[in-house]
């Protein structure tokens, strides 16, 4: 469910605050995670069946919303089309749920690019950053480096907002402050994660 | 202030800095270049070595290994008297709690660096009063530190750090003791004043909003500057 769908829901039902709206809002934050890249990252830890991938994904990222099998196979089909994964020969049996997939060299490049390209800083970033951090730990890549890169991108954005505030009217300054405080909250999470990477590694390795 | 190099010229070159306190390695091979006129934020978790790095750059601490070259002069091989002279004439300092002398007025506090460097009392007081006015404290000259708010006291500390027109200002958590609003006011004033004076500033902070006033930041972790993530 995307944000515009949430707005449509609000308008159509005349409901401003409801449990359903809360659920939709939560989902639209969760969908900020790049599922395709997460699945690709999970495949970098080793070849897997679609069934195993779903359960691996749900255990790490499905706290609020688990993946449907249909989503898994549709995503795997797209990744196959883009040459990021391939089926293991001799492993196809008893229908599509028994196909075993492995990542290709191109897929590894895509994961690497995803991990080490900082996201555009905004206030709902943490779910995707969390996913990147977990995948980096799972494939034994440099999670600390990607957090450092994101911190740098955040500080650049904060620098820009701070400059925009100088001499601005009160309303503009207030808007900049709103963004600054959200970015600051993200940075605190990044700092906390940097300090607790070992704990996170142990936790997801269980 | 004798002269100001071109804005992009390196003013500090620190190479392979190493320093331990007992068994604790505070700095473990730090390399850092600081350009003249820039504002650099040094960030990192508590105990990472960021304040130690600032004190080594400023010649307060002497590294066990490596070197700090400031404007062509090697600070790390100077004797204590030479470093003290350098700090008095070319560096200014602002700390978290201001460290004003509580029994002196704000005006007297600000004039101290000038008096110590041999400026006559009348001129020192005039220059101190002028700078207090620049920082919006023209009515606070007679007040003693306990009579000032946290933000005012920190601005007095800033005036004291800048009154002798240092080439470099070292600030260690300059807004650490202030609330959000006062912190922002002090930082805005600090950055604007430093830029207008052409002063190079090195600010240690754990606060991203303070770091956002800098031109760039470096992250110190476990006594090392994390590299390889510059975009």
CSV table of C-alpha atoms in Angstrom, one decimal:
chain,number,residue,atom,x,y,z
A,1,UNK,CA,0.0,0.0,0.0
A,2,UNK,CA,1.5,3.3,-1.1
A,3,UNK,CA,1.1,6.6,0.6
A,4,UNK,CA,-1.4,7.9,-2.1
A,5,UNK,CA,-3.5,4.8,-1.5
A,6,UNK,CA,-3.6,5.7,2.2
A,7,UNK,CA,-4.8,9.2,1.3
A,8,UNK,CA,-7.5,7.8,-1.0
A,9,UNK,CA,-8.6,5.5,1.9
A,10,UNK,CA,-8.9,8.5,4.2
A,11,UNK,CA,-11.0,10.5,1.7
A,12,UNK,CA,-13.3,7.6,0.8
A,13,UNK,CA,-14.1,6.5,4.2
A,14,UNK,CA,-14.1,9.9,6.0
A,15,UNK,CA,-12.0,8.2,8.7
A,16,UNK,CA,-9.2,10.3,10.0
A,17,UNK,CA,-7.9,8.1,12.8
A,18,UNK,CA,-8.6,4.4,12.9
A,19,UNK,CA,-6.9,1.1,13.5
A,20,UNK,CA,-7.1,0.4,9.8
A,21,UNK,CA,-5.4,3.7,9.0
A,22,UNK,CA,-2.7,3.0,11.5
A,23,UNK,CA,-2.1,-0.4,9.9
A,24,UNK,CA,-2.0,1.1,6.4
A,25,UNK,CA,0.4,3.7,7.5
A,26,UNK,CA,2.7,1.2,9.1
A,27,UNK,CA,2.6,-0.9,5.9
A,28,UNK,CA,3.6,2.1,3.7
A,29,UNK,CA,6.6,2.6,5.9
A,30,UNK,CA,7.5,-1.1,5.7
A,31,UNK,CA,7.2,-1.1,1.9
A,32,UNK,CA,10.1,1.4,1.8
A,33,UNK,CA,12.4,-1.6,2.1
A,34,UNK,CA,13.6,-2.8,-1.2
A,35,UNK,CA,12.3,-6.3,-1.2
A,36,UNK,CA,14.0,-7.3,-4.4
A,37,UNK,CA,17.4,-6.3,-3.1
A,38,UNK,CA,16.7,-7.9,0.2
A,39,UNK,CA,15.9,-11.2,-1.4
A,40,UNK,CA,19.0,-10.9,-3.6
A,41,UNK,CA,21.1,-10.1,-0.5
A,42,UNK,CA,19.7,-13.2,1.2
A,43,UNK,CA,20.6,-15.3,-1.8
A,44,UNK,CA,24.2,-14.0,-1.5
A,45,UNK,CA,24.4,-15.9,1.7
A,46,UNK,CA,23.8,-19.1,-0.3
A,47,UNK,CA,21.4,-20.7,-2.8
A,48,UNK,CA,17.9,-21.3,-1.6
A,49,UNK,CA,14.4,-22.4,-2.5
A,50,UNK,CA,11.6,-19.7,-2.7
A,51,UNK,CA,10.0,-21.3,0.3
A,52,UNK,CA,13.2,-20.9,2.4
A,53,UNK,CA,13.7,-17.4,1.2
A,54,UNK,CA,10.2,-16.4,2.4
A,55,UNK,CA,10.8,-17.7,5.8
A,56,UNK,CA,14.3,-16.2,6.0
A,57,UNK,CA,12.8,-12.8,5.0
A,58,UNK,CA,9.9,-13.1,7.4
A,59,UNK,CA,12.1,-13.9,10.3
A,60,UNK,CA,14.3,-10.8,9.8
A,61,UNK,CA,12.0,-8.3,8.2
A,62,UNK,CA,8.5,-9.5,8.5
A,63,UNK,CA,7.7,-8.3,12.0
A,64,UNK,CA,4.8,-6.2,10.8
A,65,UNK,CA,4.1,-7.7,7.4
A,66,UNK,CA,5.1,-11.0,6.1
A,67,UNK,CA,5.7,-11.7,2.4
A,68,UNK,CA,3.1,-13.6,0.4
A,69,UNK,CA,4.4,-16.5,-1.7
A,70,UNK,CA,3.1,-14.7,-4.8
A,71,UNK,CA,5.3,-11.7,-4.0
A,72,UNK,CA,8.3,-13.9,-3.6
A,73,UNK,CA,7.9,-15.7,-6.9
A,74,UNK,CA,7.0,-12.6,-8.8
A,75,UNK,CA,10.2,-10.9,-7.5
A,76,UNK,CA,12.3,-13.9,-8.2
A,77,UNK,CA,11.0,-13.9,-11.8
A,78,UNK,CA,12.0,-10.3,-12.2
A,79,UNK,CA,15.5,-11.0,-10.8
A,80,UNK,CA,15.8,-14.0,-13.2
A,81,UNK,CA,14.8,-11.7,-16.1
A,82,UNK,CA,17.4,-9.2,-15.1
A,83,UNK,CA,20.1,-11.9,-14.9
A,84,UNK,CA,20.6,-11.3,-11.2
A,85,UNK,CA,19.8,-14.9,-10.2
A,86,UNK,CA,19.7,-18.2,-12.0
A,87,UNK,CA,18.1,-21.6,-11.3
A,88,UNK,CA,20.4,-24.3,-10.2
A,89,UNK,CA,20.4,-27.1,-12.8
A,90,UNK,CA,19.1,-30.4,-11.8
A,91,UNK,CA,17.3,-28.9,-8.8
A,92,UNK,CA,13.9,-28.3,-10.5
A,93,UNK,CA,11.3,-30.7,-9.3
A,94,UNK,CA,7.7,-30.9,-8.2
A,95,UNK,CA,6.5,-27.4,-9.3
A,96,UNK,CA,7.8,-23.9,-8.9
A,97,UNK,CA,8.1,-24.0,-5.2
A,98,UNK,CA,10.9,-26.5,-5.5
A,99,UNK,CA,13.1,-24.4,-7.7
A,100,UNK,CA,16.4,-23.6,-6.2
A,101,UNK,CA,18.0,-20.2,-7.0
A,102,UNK,CA,21.5,-18.8,-6.7
A,103,UNK,CA,22.8,-15.3,-7.2
A,104,UNK,CA,24.9,-14.4,-10.3
A,105,UNK,CA,28.0,-12.2,-10.5
A,106,UNK,CA,25.7,-9.4,-11.8
A,107,UNK,CA,23.4,-9.9,-8.8
A,108,UNK,CA,26.3,-9.6,-6.4
A,109,UNK,CA,27.3,-6.3,-8.1
A,110,UNK,CA,23.7,-5.1,-7.7
A,111,UNK,CA,23.7,-5.9,-3.9
A,112,UNK,CA,27.1,-4.2,-3.5
A,113,UNK,CA,25.8,-1.1,-5.3
A,114,UNK,CA,22.6,-1.1,-3.2
A,115,UNK,CA,24.5,-1.5,0.1
A,116,UNK,CA,27.0,1.3,-0.5
A,117,UNK,CA,24.8,3.9,-2.2
A,118,UNK,CA,23.4,6.0,0.6
A,119,UNK,CA,19.7,6.6,0.5
A,120,UNK,CA,18.3,10.0,0.1
A,121,UNK,CA,17.9,11.2,3.7
A,122,UNK,CA,14.3,11.6,4.9
A,123,UNK,CA,12.4,10.9,8.0
A,124,UNK,CA,11.2,7.4,7.2
A,125,UNK,CA,14.5,6.0,6.0
A,126,UNK,CA,15.3,3.6,8.8
A,127,UNK,CA,13.5,0.5,7.6
A,128,UNK,CA,15.6,0.4,4.3
A,129,UNK,CA,18.8,1.2,6.2
A,130,UNK,CA,18.0,-1.5,8.7
A,131,UNK,CA,17.5,-4.0,5.8
A,132,UNK,CA,20.9,-2.9,4.3
A,133,UNK,CA,22.6,-3.3,7.6
A,134,UNK,CA,21.2,-6.8,8.2
A,135,UNK,CA,22.1,-8.0,4.7
A,136,UNK,CA,25.6,-6.5,5.0
A,137,UNK,CA,26.1,-8.5,8.2
A,138,UNK,CA,24.7,-11.7,6.7
A,139,UNK,CA,27.0,-11.6,3.7
A,140,UNK,CA,29.9,-10.5,5.9
A,141,UNK,CA,30.3,-7.2,4.2
A,142,UNK,CA,31.3,-3.9,5.8
A,143,UNK,CA,28.1,-2.8,7.6
A,144,UNK,CA,30.0,-0.1,9.5
A,145,UNK,CA,31.0,1.5,6.3
A,146,UNK,CA,27.5,1.7,4.9
A,147,UNK,CA,26.4,3.3,8.2
A,148,UNK,CA,29.2,5.8,8.0
A,149,UNK,CA,28.3,6.6,4.4
A,150,UNK,CA,24.7,7.2,5.4
A,151,UNK,CA,25.8,9.4,8.3
A,152,UNK,CA,27.8,11.5,5.9
A,153,UNK,CA,24.8,11.8,3.6
A,154,UNK,CA,22.6,12.8,6.5
A,155,UNK,CA,25.1,15.4,7.7
A,156,UNK,CA,25.4,16.9,4.2
A,157,UNK,CA,21.6,17.3,4.1
A,158,UNK,CA,21.5,18.8,7.6
A,159,UNK,CA,24.3,21.2,6.5
A,160,UNK,CA,22.2,22.2,3.5
A,161,UNK,CA,19.1,22.8,5.7
A,162,UNK,CA,21.1,24.7,8.2
A,163,UNK,CA,22.4,27.0,5.4
A,164,UNK,CA,18.8,27.4,4.1
A,165,UNK,CA,17.7,28.6,7.6
A,166,UNK,CA,20.2,31.4,7.7
A,167,UNK,CA,18.2,34.7,7.1
A,168,UNK,CA,15.1,32.8,6.2
A,169,UNK,CA,11.6,33.8,7.3
A,170,UNK,CA,10.2,32.1,10.4
A,171,UNK,CA,8.0,29.7,8.6
A,172,UNK,CA,10.8,28.5,6.4
A,173,UNK,CA,13.1,28.2,9.4
A,174,UNK,CA,10.4,26.2,11.2
A,175,UNK,CA,10.1,23.8,8.3
A,176,UNK,CA,13.8,23.3,8.1
A,177,UNK,CA,13.9,22.7,11.8
A,178,UNK,CA,11.2,20.0,11.4
A,179,UNK,CA,13.4,18.2,8.8
A,180,UNK,CA,16.5,18.7,10.9
A,181,UNK,CA,15.0,17.1,14.0
A,182,UNK,CA,13.9,14.1,12.0
A,183,UNK,CA,17.3,13.7,10.4
A,184,UNK,CA,18.9,14.0,13.8
A,185,UNK,CA,16.7,11.2,15.1
A,186,UNK,CA,17.9,9.0,12.2
A,187,UNK,CA,21.5,9.8,13.0
A,188,UNK,CA,20.9,8.8,16.6
A,189,UNK,CA,19.7,5.4,15.3
A,190,UNK,CA,22.7,5.2,13.0
A,191,UNK,CA,25.0,5.9,16.0
A,192,UNK,CA,23.2,3.3,18.1
A,193,UNK,CA,23.5,0.7,15.3
A,194,UNK,CA,27.2,1.5,14.8
A,195,UNK,CA,27.8,0.8,18.5
A,196,UNK,CA,25.7,-2.4,18.5
A,197,UNK,CA,26.7,-4.1,15.2
A,198,UNK,CA,28.1,-7.0,17.1
A,199,UNK,CA,24.9,-7.6,19.0
A,200,UNK,CA,22.9,-7.3,15.8
A,201,UNK,CA,25.2,-9.8,14.0
A,202,UNK,CA,24.7,-12.3,16.9
A,203,UNK,CA,20.9,-11.7,16.9
A,204,UNK,CA,20.3,-12.3,13.2
A,205,UNK,CA,22.7,-15.2,13.2
A,206,UNK,CA,20.5,-17.2,15.6
B,1,UNK,CA,46.7,37.6,13.5
B,2,UNK,CA,49.6,38.1,11.2
B,3,UNK,CA,48.4,36.7,7.9
B,4,UNK,CA,45.8,34.4,6.4
B,5,UNK,CA,46.7,31.8,3.9
B,6,UNK,CA,44.6,31.2,0.8
B,7,UNK,CA,41.3,29.5,1.8
B,8,UNK,CA,42.2,26.2,0.4
B,9,UNK,CA,45.7,26.0,1.7
B,10,UNK,CA,46.3,23.3,4.4
B,11,UNK,CA,46.9,24.9,7.7
B,12,UNK,CA,47.2,21.7,9.8
B,13,UNK,CA,48.8,18.4,8.6
B,14,UNK,CA,48.6,15.7,11.2
B,15,UNK,CA,50.3,12.4,10.3
B,16,UNK,CA,50.1,9.0,12.1
B,17,UNK,CA,49.2,10.5,15.4
B,18,UNK,CA,49.6,8.1,18.3
B,19,UNK,CA,48.9,8.6,22.0
B,20,UNK,CA,48.1,6.3,24.9
B,21,UNK,CA,46.9,6.9,28.4
B,22,UNK,CA,48.2,3.9,30.3
B,23,UNK,CA,47.0,0.8,28.5
B,24,UNK,CA,44.4,2.7,26.6
B,25,UNK,CA,45.3,3.8,23.1
B,26,UNK,CA,43.5,7.1,22.6
B,27,UNK,CA,44.9,7.8,19.1
B,28,UNK,CA,46.0,5.0,16.8
B,29,UNK,CA,47.5,6.5,13.7
B,30,UNK,CA,45.4,9.5,12.9
B,31,UNK,CA,46.0,11.4,9.6
B,32,UNK,CA,44.2,14.7,9.2
B,33,UNK,CA,44.5,17.8,7.0
B,34,UNK,CA,42.7,21.0,7.9
B,35,UNK,CA,42.4,23.8,5.4
B,36,UNK,CA,42.8,27.4,6.4
B,37,UNK,CA,39.4,29.1,6.9
B,38,UNK,CA,37.4,25.9,7.1
B,39,UNK,CA,35.1,24.8,9.9
B,40,UNK,CA,35.8,21.1,10.7
B,41,UNK,CA,33.6,19.0,13.0
B,42,UNK,CA,35.2,16.1,14.8
B,43,UNK,CA,32.5,13.6,15.7
B,44,UNK,CA,32.4,10.2,17.3
B,45,UNK,CA,31.1,8.3,20.3
B,46,UNK,CA,32.2,9.0,23.9
B,47,UNK,CA,35.7,7.8,24.5
B,48,UNK,CA,36.5,7.6,20.8
B,49,UNK,CA,39.5,10.0,21.1
B,50,UNK,CA,38.0,13.1,19.5
B,51,UNK,CA,38.8,15.5,22.4
B,52,UNK,CA,42.3,13.9,22.6
B,53,UNK,CA,42.8,14.7,18.9
B,54,UNK,CA,41.7,18.3,19.4
B,55,UNK,CA,44.1,18.7,22.3
B,56,UNK,CA,47.0,17.2,20.3
B,57,UNK,CA,46.2,19.5,17.3
B,58,UNK,CA,46.2,22.5,19.7
B,59,UNK,CA,49.5,21.6,21.3
B,60,UNK,CA,47.9,21.0,24.7
B,61,UNK,CA,49.0,17.3,24.5
B,62,UNK,CA,52.1,16.0,22.8
B,63,UNK,CA,51.6,12.8,20.8
B,64,UNK,CA,53.8,9.8,21.5
B,65,UNK,CA,54.2,9.2,17.8
B,66,UNK,CA,53.5,11.1,14.6
B,67,UNK,CA,53.5,14.8,13.9
B,68,UNK,CA,51.4,17.9,13.8
B,69,UNK,CA,52.6,20.6,11.4
B,70,UNK,CA,50.8,23.9,11.7
B,71,UNK,CA,51.5,26.5,9.1
B,72,UNK,CA,54.9,25.0,8.4
B,73,UNK,CA,55.9,24.6,12.0
B,74,UNK,CA,56.0,21.2,13.8
B,75,UNK,CA,54.0,21.7,17.0
B,76,UNK,CA,54.7,18.2,18.2
B,77,UNK,CA,58.5,18.9,18.5
B,78,UNK,CA,58.1,22.3,20.2
B,79,UNK,CA,58.9,22.6,23.9
B,80,UNK,CA,56.3,23.6,26.4
B,81,UNK,CA,57.1,27.3,26.4
B,82,UNK,CA,56.9,27.5,22.6
B,83,UNK,CA,53.6,25.7,22.6
B,84,UNK,CA,52.2,27.9,25.3
B,85,UNK,CA,53.2,31.0,23.3
B,86,UNK,CA,51.6,29.6,20.2
B,87,UNK,CA,48.4,28.9,22.0
B,88,UNK,CA,48.3,32.4,23.5
B,89,UNK,CA,49.0,34.2,20.3
B,90,UNK,CA,47.4,32.1,17.5
B,91,UNK,CA,44.8,29.8,19.1
B,92,UNK,CA,41.5,30.4,20.9
B,93,UNK,CA,39.6,27.9,23.0
B,94,UNK,CA,35.9,27.3,23.9
B,95,UNK,CA,34.9,24.5,26.2
B,96,UNK,CA,31.6,23.0,27.2
B,97,UNK,CA,31.1,24.9,30.4
B,98,UNK,CA,32.8,28.1,29.3
B,99,UNK,CA,35.3,28.0,32.1
B,100,UNK,CA,34.9,31.7,32.9
B,101,UNK,CA,36.5,33.0,36.1
B,102,UNK,CA,33.6,33.4,38.4
B,103,UNK,CA,34.9,36.4,40.4
B,104,UNK,CA,35.6,38.6,37.4
B,105,UNK,CA,33.1,40.5,35.3
B,106,UNK,CA,32.3,39.4,31.8
B,107,UNK,CA,34.3,42.3,30.5
B,108,UNK,CA,37.4,41.4,32.5
B,109,UNK,CA,37.0,37.8,31.5
B,110,UNK,CA,37.1,38.7,27.9
B,111,UNK,CA,40.0,41.1,28.2
B,112,UNK,CA,42.3,38.5,29.9
B,113,UNK,CA,43.9,37.0,26.7
B,114,UNK,CA,44.8,40.6,25.6
B,115,UNK,CA,46.3,41.5,29.0
B,116,UNK,CA,48.3,38.3,29.0
B,117,UNK,CA,49.8,39.1,25.6
B,118,UNK,CA,50.9,42.5,26.7
B,119,UNK,CA,48.1,44.8,25.5
B,120,UNK,CA,47.4,47.8,27.7
B,121,UNK,CA,44.4,47.6,30.1
B,122,UNK,CA,42.5,50.5,28.4
B,123,UNK,CA,42.9,49.1,25.0
B,124,UNK,CA,42.1,45.5,26.2
B,125,UNK,CA,38.9,46.6,27.8
B,126,UNK,CA,37.9,48.6,24.7
B,127,UNK,CA,38.4,45.7,22.4
B,128,UNK,CA,36.6,43.4,24.8
B,129,UNK,CA,33.6,45.7,25.0
B,130,UNK,CA,33.6,46.0,21.2
B,131,UNK,CA,33.5,42.2,20.8
B,132,UNK,CA,30.8,41.7,23.5
B,133,UNK,CA,28.7,44.2,21.5
B,134,UNK,CA,29.2,42.2,18.3
B,135,UNK,CA,28.0,39.1,20.2
B,136,UNK,CA,24.9,40.9,21.5
B,137,UNK,CA,26.2,41.3,25.1
B,138,UNK,CA,26.8,45.0,25.3
B,139,UNK,CA,24.7,45.2,28.5
B,140,UNK,CA,26.4,42.3,30.2
B,141,UNK,CA,29.9,43.6,30.6
B,142,UNK,CA,29.6,44.3,34.3
B,143,UNK,CA,27.9,41.0,35.2
B,144,UNK,CA,29.8,38.1,36.7
B,145,UNK,CA,29.4,34.6,35.3
B,146,UNK,CA,26.9,33.4,37.9
B,147,UNK,CA,24.6,36.2,36.9
B,148,UNK,CA,24.6,35.2,33.2
B,149,UNK,CA,22.3,32.6,31.5
B,150,UNK,CA,24.0,29.5,30.0
B,151,UNK,CA,23.8,30.9,26.5
B,152,UNK,CA,25.1,34.3,27.6
B,153,UNK,CA,28.0,32.7,29.5
B,154,UNK,CA,28.9,30.7,26.5
B,155,UNK,CA,28.9,33.8,24.3
B,156,UNK,CA,31.2,35.5,26.8
B,157,UNK,CA,33.5,32.5,26.5
B,158,UNK,CA,33.3,32.8,22.7
B,159,UNK,CA,34.3,36.5,23.0
B,160,UNK,CA,37.2,35.7,25.2
B,161,UNK,CA,38.4,33.0,22.7
B,162,UNK,CA,38.2,35.5,19.8
B,163,UNK,CA,39.3,38.8,21.3
B,164,UNK,CA,42.9,38.3,20.5
B,165,UNK,CA,42.0,37.5,16.9
B,166,UNK,CA,43.3,33.9,16.9
B,167,UNK,CA,43.9,32.2,13.6
B,168,UNK,CA,42.4,29.0,14.9
B,169,UNK,CA,39.5,28.4,17.3
B,170,UNK,CA,39.3,25.0,19.0
B,171,UNK,CA,35.9,24.3,20.5
B,172,UNK,CA,35.2,21.2,22.6
B,173,UNK,CA,31.4,20.6,22.8
B,174,UNK,CA,30.7,24.3,22.8
B,175,UNK,CA,26.9,23.8,23.1
B,176,UNK,CA,27.0,20.7,25.3
B,177,UNK,CA,25.6,22.4,28.3
B,178,UNK,CA,22.9,24.4,26.6
B,179,UNK,CA,19.3,23.7,25.7
B,180,UNK,CA,18.2,23.4,22.0
B,181,UNK,CA,17.4,27.0,21.5
B,182,UNK,CA,20.4,28.5,23.3
B,183,UNK,CA,22.6,25.9,21.5
B,184,UNK,CA,21.3,27.0,18.2
B,185,UNK,CA,21.8,30.7,18.9
B,186,UNK,CA,25.3,30.1,20.1
B,187,UNK,CA,26.3,27.9,17.2
B,188,UNK,CA,24.8,30.3,14.6
B,189,UNK,CA,26.7,33.2,16.2
B,190,UNK,CA,29.9,31.2,16.6
B,191,UNK,CA,29.9,30.0,12.9
B,192,UNK,CA,29.0,33.5,11.6
B,193,UNK,CA,31.6,35.3,13.7
B,194,UNK,CA,34.3,32.8,12.9
B,195,UNK,CA,33.6,33.0,9.1
B,196,UNK,CA,33.5,36.8,9.2
B,197,UNK,CA,36.9,36.9,11.0
B,198,UNK,CA,38.4,34.3,8.6
B,199,UNK,CA,39.2,32.0,11.5
B,200,UNK,CA,39.7,28.3,11.1
B,201,UNK,CA,37.6,26.3,13.6
B,202,UNK,CA,37.9,22.8,14.8
B,203,UNK,CA,34.8,21.8,16.8
B,204,UNK,CA,34.5,18.6,18.7
B,205,UNK,CA,30.8,17.6,19.1
B,206,UNK,CA,28.6,14.6,19.4
B,207,UNK,CA,25.6,16.8,18.3
B,208,UNK,CA,24.7,16.5,14.6
B,209,UNK,CA,22.9,19.9,14.6
B,210,UNK,CA,26.2,21.5,15.8
B,211,UNK,CA,28.2,19.6,13.2
B,212,UNK,CA,25.8,20.9,10.5
B,213,UNK,CA,27.3,24.3,10.9
B,214,UNK,CA,30.7,22.9,9.8
B,215,UNK,CA,32.0,22.6,6.3
B,216,UNK,CA,32.7,18.9,6.8
B,217,UNK,CA,33.0,16.3,9.4
B,218,UNK,CA,35.4,13.5,10.3
B,219,UNK,CA,34.3,10.6,12.5
B,220,UNK,CA,36.8,9.3,15.1
B,221,UNK,CA,36.2,5.7,16.3
B,222,UNK,CA,38.5,3.7,18.5
B,223,UNK,CA,41.3,6.3,18.1
B,224,UNK,CA,41.2,6.3,14.3
B,225,UNK,CA,39.5,8.4,11.7
B,226,UNK,CA,37.2,6.3,9.6
B,227,UNK,CA,38.2,6.7,6.0
B,228,UNK,CA,36.9,5.4,2.6
B,229,UNK,CA,33.4,6.8,2.8
B,230,UNK,CA,33.9,10.3,1.4
B,231,UNK,CA,31.3,10.8,-1.3
